[in-house]
Amino acid sequence: MNTEDRLIESTRELLWERGYIGTSPTAIQRRAKAGQGSMYHHFTGKPDLALAAIRRTAEEMRARAEEQFSVPGTAVERVTAFLRRERDVLKGCPIGRLTQDPDVMADPVLRAPVDETLAWVRERLASILAEGREQGELDAAMDPRATAATVFAVLQGGYVLARAADSVEPFEQAITGVLGLLTASTPVPRE
């Protein structure tokens, strides 16, 4: 991994662990094993480096989500694959956690990839749920956008509950609960 990538990866880790204010250029350089000159050779400063790190995290999150969204199967199976995929629950969502960082949210440039990624996930979920509704897999009265927002809110809230309890159990309960609600809206086949 080259110096630029080490700087970005170190910043990603530190943002997830400490937030923007707790991520100092010195901490980034130390973790990346890079000098100050290297950092400023590749980036104009901490905001520029943070933006590169947030963008990379957003791209990675979208790619991982798309892997589950694109698996063969029904809409519910694809949503289930997304919700049940392996994650570091107690660390939380690396993008979702940034919404709790006042410095990131106050800066329109840093905030943009966060907003775009969260909107993309909701839209992708809504399109999958709409497919399921159109194919008769889900209740025709279900609102795909509202249901997608609910599914995603439960996922993000599950992270918060797990972190608060220092246990993955509340996360697993939340996911099981929302999947139960989703499958409960599956029409009963007529004979």
PDB file of C-alpha atoms in Angstrom:
ATOM      1  CA  MET A   1       0.000   0.000   0.000  1.00  0.00           C
ATOM      2  CA  ASN A   2       1.426   3.379  -0.965  1.00  0.00           C
ATOM      3  CA  THR A   3       1.686   6.375   1.375  1.00  0.00           C
ATOM      4  CA  GLU A   4      -1.443   8.063   0.054  1.00  0.00           C
ATOM      5  CA  ASP A   5      -3.507   4.909   0.636  1.00  0.00           C
ATOM      6  CA  ARG A   6      -2.026   4.418   4.112  1.00  0.00           C
ATOM      7  CA  LEU A   7      -3.003   7.998   4.990  1.00  0.00           C
ATOM      8  CA  ILE A   8      -6.555   7.490   3.725  1.00  0.00           C
ATOM      9  CA  GLU A   9      -6.951   4.128   5.470  1.00  0.00           C
ATOM     10  CA  SER A  10      -5.586   5.516   8.731  1.00  0.00           C
ATOM     11  CA  THR A  11      -7.972   8.453   8.529  1.00  0.00           C
ATOM     12  CA  ARG A  12     -10.907   6.122   7.848  1.00  0.00           C
ATOM     13  CA  GLU A  13     -10.073   4.075  10.942  1.00  0.00           C
ATOM     14  CA  LEU A  14      -9.587   7.123  13.133  1.00  0.00           C
ATOM     15  CA  LEU A  15     -12.797   8.792  11.971  1.00  0.00           C
ATOM     16  CA  TRP A  16     -14.701   5.619  12.823  1.00  0.00           C
ATOM     17  CA  GLU A  17     -13.005   5.276  16.220  1.00  0.00           C
ATOM     18  CA  ARG A  18     -12.647   8.910  17.335  1.00  0.00           C
ATOM     19  CA  GLY A  19     -14.680  11.169  15.064  1.00  0.00           C
ATOM     20  CA  TYR A  20     -13.425  14.179  13.150  1.00  0.00           C
ATOM     21  CA  ILE A  21     -12.349  16.336  16.081  1.00  0.00           C
ATOM     22  CA  GLY A  22     -10.492  13.408  17.676  1.00  0.00           C
ATOM     23  CA  THR A  23      -8.615  12.653  14.468  1.00  0.00           C
ATOM     24  CA  SER A  24      -5.532  14.829  14.541  1.00  0.00           C
ATOM     25  CA  PRO A  25      -3.012  15.077  11.702  1.00  0.00           C
ATOM     26  CA  THR A  26      -0.382  13.729  14.121  1.00  0.00           C
ATOM     27  CA  ALA A  27      -2.513  10.658  14.907  1.00  0.00           C
ATOM     28  CA  ILE A  28      -3.097  10.075  11.195  1.00  0.00           C
ATOM     29  CA  GLN A  29       0.609  10.338  10.411  1.00  0.00           C
ATOM     30  CA  ARG A  30       1.543   8.064  13.291  1.00  0.00           C
ATOM     31  CA  ARG A  31      -0.944   5.373  12.311  1.00  0.00           C
ATOM     32  CA  ALA A  32      -0.012   5.630   8.620  1.00  0.00           C
ATOM     33  CA  LYS A  33       3.700   5.631   9.439  1.00  0.00           C
ATOM     34  CA  ALA A  34       4.028   8.733   7.272  1.00  0.00           C
ATOM     35  CA  GLY A  35       5.676  12.057   7.898  1.00  0.00           C
ATOM     36  CA  GLN A  36       4.071  15.472   7.823  1.00  0.00           C
ATOM     37  CA  GLY A  37       5.685  16.215   4.464  1.00  0.00           C
ATOM     38  CA  SER A  38       4.126  13.099   2.939  1.00  0.00           C
ATOM     39  CA  MET A  39       0.707  14.022   4.247  1.00  0.00           C
ATOM     40  CA  TYR A  40       0.854  17.530   2.848  1.00  0.00           C
ATOM     41  CA  HIS A  41       2.349  16.278  -0.404  1.00  0.00           C
ATOM     42  CA  HIS A  42      -0.834  14.257  -1.061  1.00  0.00           C
ATOM     43  CA  PHE A  43      -3.456  16.382   0.715  1.00  0.00           C
ATOM     44  CA  THR A  44      -3.928  20.092   1.400  1.00  0.00           C
ATOM     45  CA  GLY A  45      -4.808  19.391   5.023  1.00  0.00           C
ATOM     46  CA  LYS A  46      -7.005  17.426   7.390  1.00  0.00           C
ATOM     47  CA  PRO A  47     -10.328  18.374   5.682  1.00  0.00           C
ATOM     48  CA  ASP A  48      -9.030  17.213   2.290  1.00  0.00           C
ATOM     49  CA  LEU A  49      -7.780  13.943   3.750  1.00  0.00           C
ATOM     50  CA  ALA A  50     -11.008  13.429   5.710  1.00  0.00           C
ATOM     51  CA  LEU A  51     -13.017  13.930   2.524  1.00  0.00           C
ATOM     52  CA  ALA A  52     -10.933  11.303   0.702  1.00  0.00           C
ATOM     53  CA  ALA A  53     -11.437   8.913   3.633  1.00  0.00           C
ATOM     54  CA  ILE A  54     -15.207   9.523   3.835  1.00  0.00           C
ATOM     55  CA  ARG A  55     -15.568   9.059   0.080  1.00  0.00           C
ATOM     56  CA  ARG A  56     -13.658   5.777   0.184  1.00  0.00           C
ATOM     57  CA  THR A  57     -15.763   4.552   3.101  1.00  0.00           C
ATOM     58  CA  ALA A  58     -18.934   5.533   1.241  1.00  0.00           C
ATOM     59  CA  GLU A  59     -17.803   3.750  -1.927  1.00  0.00           C
ATOM     60  CA  GLU A  60     -16.917   0.630   0.037  1.00  0.00           C
ATOM     61  CA  MET A  61     -20.246   0.660   1.882  1.00  0.00           C
ATOM     62  CA  ARG A  62     -22.161   0.960  -1.396  1.00  0.00           C
ATOM     63  CA  ALA A  63     -20.157  -1.841  -3.003  1.00  0.00           C
ATOM     64  CA  ARG A  64     -20.732  -4.188  -0.038  1.00  0.00           C
ATOM     65  CA  ALA A  65     -24.441  -3.351   0.024  1.00  0.00           C
ATOM     66  CA  GLU A  66     -24.762  -3.877  -3.720  1.00  0.00           C
ATOM     67  CA  GLU A  67     -23.276  -7.365  -3.347  1.00  0.00           C
ATOM     68  CA  GLN A  68     -26.264  -8.354  -1.212  1.00  0.00           C
ATOM     69  CA  PHE A  69     -28.806  -6.330  -3.191  1.00  0.00           C
ATOM     70  CA  SER A  70     -27.737  -8.092  -6.387  1.00  0.00           C
ATOM     71  CA  VAL A  71     -27.843 -11.705  -5.193  1.00  0.00           C
ATOM     72  CA  PRO A  72     -30.378 -13.896  -6.964  1.00  0.00           C
ATOM     73  CA  GLY A  73     -33.607 -14.353  -5.072  1.00  0.00           C
ATOM     74  CA  THR A  74     -36.745 -12.647  -3.951  1.00  0.00           C
ATOM     75  CA  ALA A  75     -36.865  -9.088  -2.676  1.00  0.00           C
ATOM     76  CA  VAL A  76     -37.127 -10.300   0.915  1.00  0.00           C
ATOM     77  CA  GLU A  77     -34.160 -12.650   0.428  1.00  0.00           C
ATOM     78  CA  ARG A  78     -32.067  -9.792  -0.958  1.00  0.00           C
ATOM     79  CA  VAL A  79     -33.036  -7.426   1.862  1.00  0.00           C
ATOM     80  CA  THR A  80     -32.335 -10.224   4.348  1.00  0.00           C
ATOM     81  CA  ALA A  81     -28.887 -10.782   2.807  1.00  0.00           C
ATOM     82  CA  PHE A  82     -28.156  -7.071   3.248  1.00  0.00           C
ATOM     83  CA  LEU A  83     -29.374  -6.933   6.857  1.00  0.00           C
ATOM     84  CA  ARG A  84     -27.754 -10.210   7.921  1.00  0.00           C
ATOM     85  CA  ARG A  85     -24.362  -9.700   6.279  1.00  0.00           C
ATOM     86  CA  GLU A  86     -21.320  -9.860   8.514  1.00  0.00           C
ATOM     87  CA  ARG A  87     -20.545  -6.528  10.192  1.00  0.00           C
ATOM     88  CA  ASP A  88     -18.701  -5.157  13.196  1.00  0.00           C
ATOM     89  CA  VAL A  89     -21.920  -4.286  15.006  1.00  0.00           C
ATOM     90  CA  LEU A  90     -20.344  -2.866  18.163  1.00  0.00           C
ATOM     91  CA  LYS A  91     -18.264  -0.397  16.156  1.00  0.00           C
ATOM     92  CA  GLY A  92     -21.393   0.818  14.377  1.00  0.00           C
ATOM     93  CA  CYS A  93     -21.887   1.874  10.791  1.00  0.00           C
ATOM     94  CA  PRO A  94     -18.887   3.874   9.574  1.00  0.00           C
ATOM     95  CA  ILE A  95     -21.144   6.215   7.587  1.00  0.00           C
ATOM     96  CA  GLY A  96     -24.016   6.289  10.069  1.00  0.00           C
ATOM     97  CA  ARG A  97     -21.640   7.247  12.865  1.00  0.00           C
ATOM     98  CA  LEU A  98     -20.506  10.279  10.903  1.00  0.00           C
ATOM     99  CA  THR A  99     -24.048  11.692  11.161  1.00  0.00           C
ATOM    100  CA  GLN A 100     -23.418  12.045  14.891  1.00  0.00           C
ATOM    101  CA  ASP A 101     -20.235  14.024  14.286  1.00  0.00           C
ATOM    102  CA  PRO A 102     -21.102  17.736  14.483  1.00  0.00           C
ATOM    103  CA  ASP A 103     -17.931  18.776  12.644  1.00  0.00           C
ATOM    104  CA  VAL A 104     -18.693  16.539   9.670  1.00  0.00           C
ATOM    105  CA  MET A 105     -22.368  17.522   9.591  1.00  0.00           C
ATOM    106  CA  ALA A 106     -21.523  21.242   9.775  1.00  0.00           C
ATOM    107  CA  ASP A 107     -19.241  21.060   6.730  1.00  0.00           C
ATOM    108  CA  PRO A 108     -21.268  20.726   3.490  1.00  0.00           C
ATOM    109  CA  VAL A 109     -18.315  19.211   1.623  1.00  0.00           C
ATOM    110  CA  LEU A 110     -17.661  16.493   4.238  1.00  0.00           C
ATOM    111  CA  ARG A 111     -21.372  15.914   4.717  1.00  0.00           C
ATOM    112  CA  ALA A 112     -22.168  15.408   1.023  1.00  0.00           C
ATOM    113  CA  PRO A 113     -20.824  11.825   0.628  1.00  0.00           C
ATOM    114  CA  VAL A 114     -22.557  10.851   3.883  1.00  0.00           C
ATOM    115  CA  ASP A 115     -25.922  12.205   2.685  1.00  0.00           C
ATOM    116  CA  GLU A 116     -25.462  10.695  -0.772  1.00  0.00           C
ATOM    117  CA  THR A 117     -24.660   7.249   0.607  1.00  0.00           C
ATOM    118  CA  LEU A 118     -27.542   7.157   3.064  1.00  0.00           C
ATOM    119  CA  ALA A 119     -29.932   8.310   0.321  1.00  0.00           C
ATOM    120  CA  TRP A 120     -28.507   5.693  -2.078  1.00  0.00           C
ATOM    121  CA  VAL A 121     -29.127   2.853   0.396  1.00  0.00           C
ATOM    122  CA  ARG A 122     -32.713   4.000   1.031  1.00  0.00           C
ATOM    123  CA  GLU A 123     -33.374   4.314  -2.712  1.00  0.00           C
ATOM    124  CA  ARG A 124     -31.826   0.931  -3.460  1.00  0.00           C
ATOM    125  CA  LEU A 125     -33.920  -0.703  -0.729  1.00  0.00           C
ATOM    126  CA  ALA A 126     -37.044   1.050  -2.061  1.00  0.00           C
ATOM    127  CA  SER A 127     -36.406  -0.206  -5.595  1.00  0.00           C
ATOM    128  CA  ILE A 128     -35.978  -3.792  -4.364  1.00  0.00           C
ATOM    129  CA  LEU A 129     -39.153  -3.559  -2.283  1.00  0.00           C
ATOM    130  CA  ALA A 130     -41.019  -2.070  -5.256  1.00  0.00           C
ATOM    131  CA  GLU A 131     -39.877  -5.049  -7.360  1.00  0.00           C
ATOM    132  CA  GLY A 132     -41.170  -7.386  -4.668  1.00  0.00           C
ATOM    133  CA  ARG A 133     -44.512  -5.583  -4.592  1.00  0.00           C
ATOM    134  CA  GLU A 134     -44.814  -5.623  -8.401  1.00  0.00           C
ATOM    135  CA  GLN A 135     -44.060  -9.357  -8.497  1.00  0.00           C
ATOM    136  CA  GLY A 136     -46.738 -10.055  -5.889  1.00  0.00           C
ATOM    137  CA  GLU A 137     -44.204 -11.087  -3.272  1.00  0.00           C
ATOM    138  CA  LEU A 138     -45.120  -8.177  -0.979  1.00  0.00           C
ATOM    139  CA  ASP A 139     -48.484  -6.622  -0.177  1.00  0.00           C
ATOM    140  CA  ALA A 140     -49.700  -4.303  -2.942  1.00  0.00           C
ATOM    141  CA  ALA A 141     -50.565  -1.634  -0.337  1.00  0.00           C
ATOM    142  CA  MET A 142     -46.984  -1.478   0.975  1.00  0.00           C
ATOM    143  CA  ASP A 143     -45.217   1.832   0.327  1.00  0.00           C
ATOM    144  CA  PRO A 144     -41.696   0.855  -0.830  1.00  0.00           C
ATOM    145  CA  ARG A 145     -40.129   4.231   0.086  1.00  0.00           C
ATOM    146  CA  ALA A 146     -41.615   4.354   3.576  1.00  0.00           C
ATOM    147  CA  THR A 147     -40.777   0.699   4.177  1.00  0.00           C
ATOM    148  CA  ALA A 148     -37.202   1.209   2.940  1.00  0.00           C
ATOM    149  CA  ALA A 149     -36.807   4.171   5.309  1.00  0.00           C
ATOM    150  CA  THR A 150     -38.098   1.989   8.153  1.00  0.00           C
ATOM    151  CA  VAL A 151     -35.784  -0.916   7.325  1.00  0.00           C
ATOM    152  CA  PHE A 152     -32.769   1.382   7.149  1.00  0.00           C
ATOM    153  CA  ALA A 153     -33.746   3.244  10.334  1.00  0.00           C
ATOM    154  CA  VAL A 154     -34.020  -0.074  12.183  1.00  0.00           C
ATOM    155  CA  LEU A 155     -30.578  -1.098  10.922  1.00  0.00           C
ATOM    156  CA  GLN A 156     -28.983   2.172  12.059  1.00  0.00           C
ATOM    157  CA  GLY A 157     -30.911   2.137  15.341  1.00  0.00           C
ATOM    158  CA  GLY A 158     -29.827  -1.448  15.909  1.00  0.00           C
ATOM    159  CA  TYR A 159     -26.219  -0.286  15.863  1.00  0.00           C
ATOM    160  CA  VAL A 160     -26.999   2.359  18.492  1.00  0.00           C
ATOM    161  CA  LEU A 161     -28.801  -0.114  20.753  1.00  0.00           C
ATOM    162  CA  ALA A 162     -25.975  -2.655  20.428  1.00  0.00           C
ATOM    163  CA  ARG A 163     -23.327  -0.061  21.274  1.00  0.00           C
ATOM    164  CA  ALA A 164     -25.343   1.158  24.261  1.00  0.00           C
ATOM    165  CA  ALA A 165     -25.743  -2.390  25.583  1.00  0.00           C
ATOM    166  CA  ASP A 166     -22.220  -3.463  24.552  1.00  0.00           C
ATOM    167  CA  SER A 167     -23.872  -6.498  23.027  1.00  0.00           C
ATOM    168  CA  VAL A 168     -24.921  -7.542  19.525  1.00  0.00           C
ATOM    169  CA  GLU A 169     -28.180  -8.963  20.899  1.00  0.00           C
ATOM    170  CA  PRO A 170     -30.262  -5.748  20.531  1.00  0.00           C
ATOM    171  CA  PHE A 171     -29.034  -5.413  16.943  1.00  0.00           C
ATOM    172  CA  GLU A 172     -30.000  -9.006  16.142  1.00  0.00           C
ATOM    173  CA  GLN A 173     -33.422  -8.498  17.766  1.00  0.00           C
ATOM    174  CA  ALA A 174     -34.038  -5.345  15.723  1.00  0.00           C
ATOM    175  CA  ILE A 175     -33.085  -7.069  12.463  1.00  0.00           C
ATOM    176  CA  THR A 176     -35.185 -10.131  13.273  1.00  0.00           C
ATOM    177  CA  GLY A 177     -38.102  -7.846  14.155  1.00  0.00           C
ATOM    178  CA  VAL A 178     -38.012  -5.780  10.977  1.00  0.00           C
ATOM    179  CA  LEU A 179     -37.637  -8.895   8.828  1.00  0.00           C
ATOM    180  CA  GLY A 180     -40.645 -10.371  10.641  1.00  0.00           C
ATOM    181  CA  LEU A 181     -42.664  -7.274   9.806  1.00  0.00           C
ATOM    182  CA  LEU A 182     -41.515  -7.405   6.205  1.00  0.00           C
ATOM    183  CA  THR A 183     -42.403 -11.076   5.753  1.00  0.00           C
ATOM    184  CA  ALA A 184     -45.732 -10.476   7.495  1.00  0.00           C
ATOM    185  CA  SER A 185     -46.640  -8.220   4.548  1.00  0.00           C
ATOM    186  CA  THR A 186     -46.198 -11.129   2.155  1.00  0.00           C
ATOM    187  CA  PRO A 187     -49.568 -11.965   0.594  1.00  0.00           C
ATOM    188  CA  VAL A 188     -51.019 -15.373   1.353  1.00  0.00           C
ATOM    189  CA  PRO A 189     -51.177 -17.425  -1.853  1.00  0.00           C
ATOM    190  CA  ARG A 190     -54.718 -18.135  -3.031  1.00  0.00           C
ATOM    191  CA  GLU A 191     -55.673 -21.669  -3.874  1.00  0.00           C
TER     192      GLU A 191
END
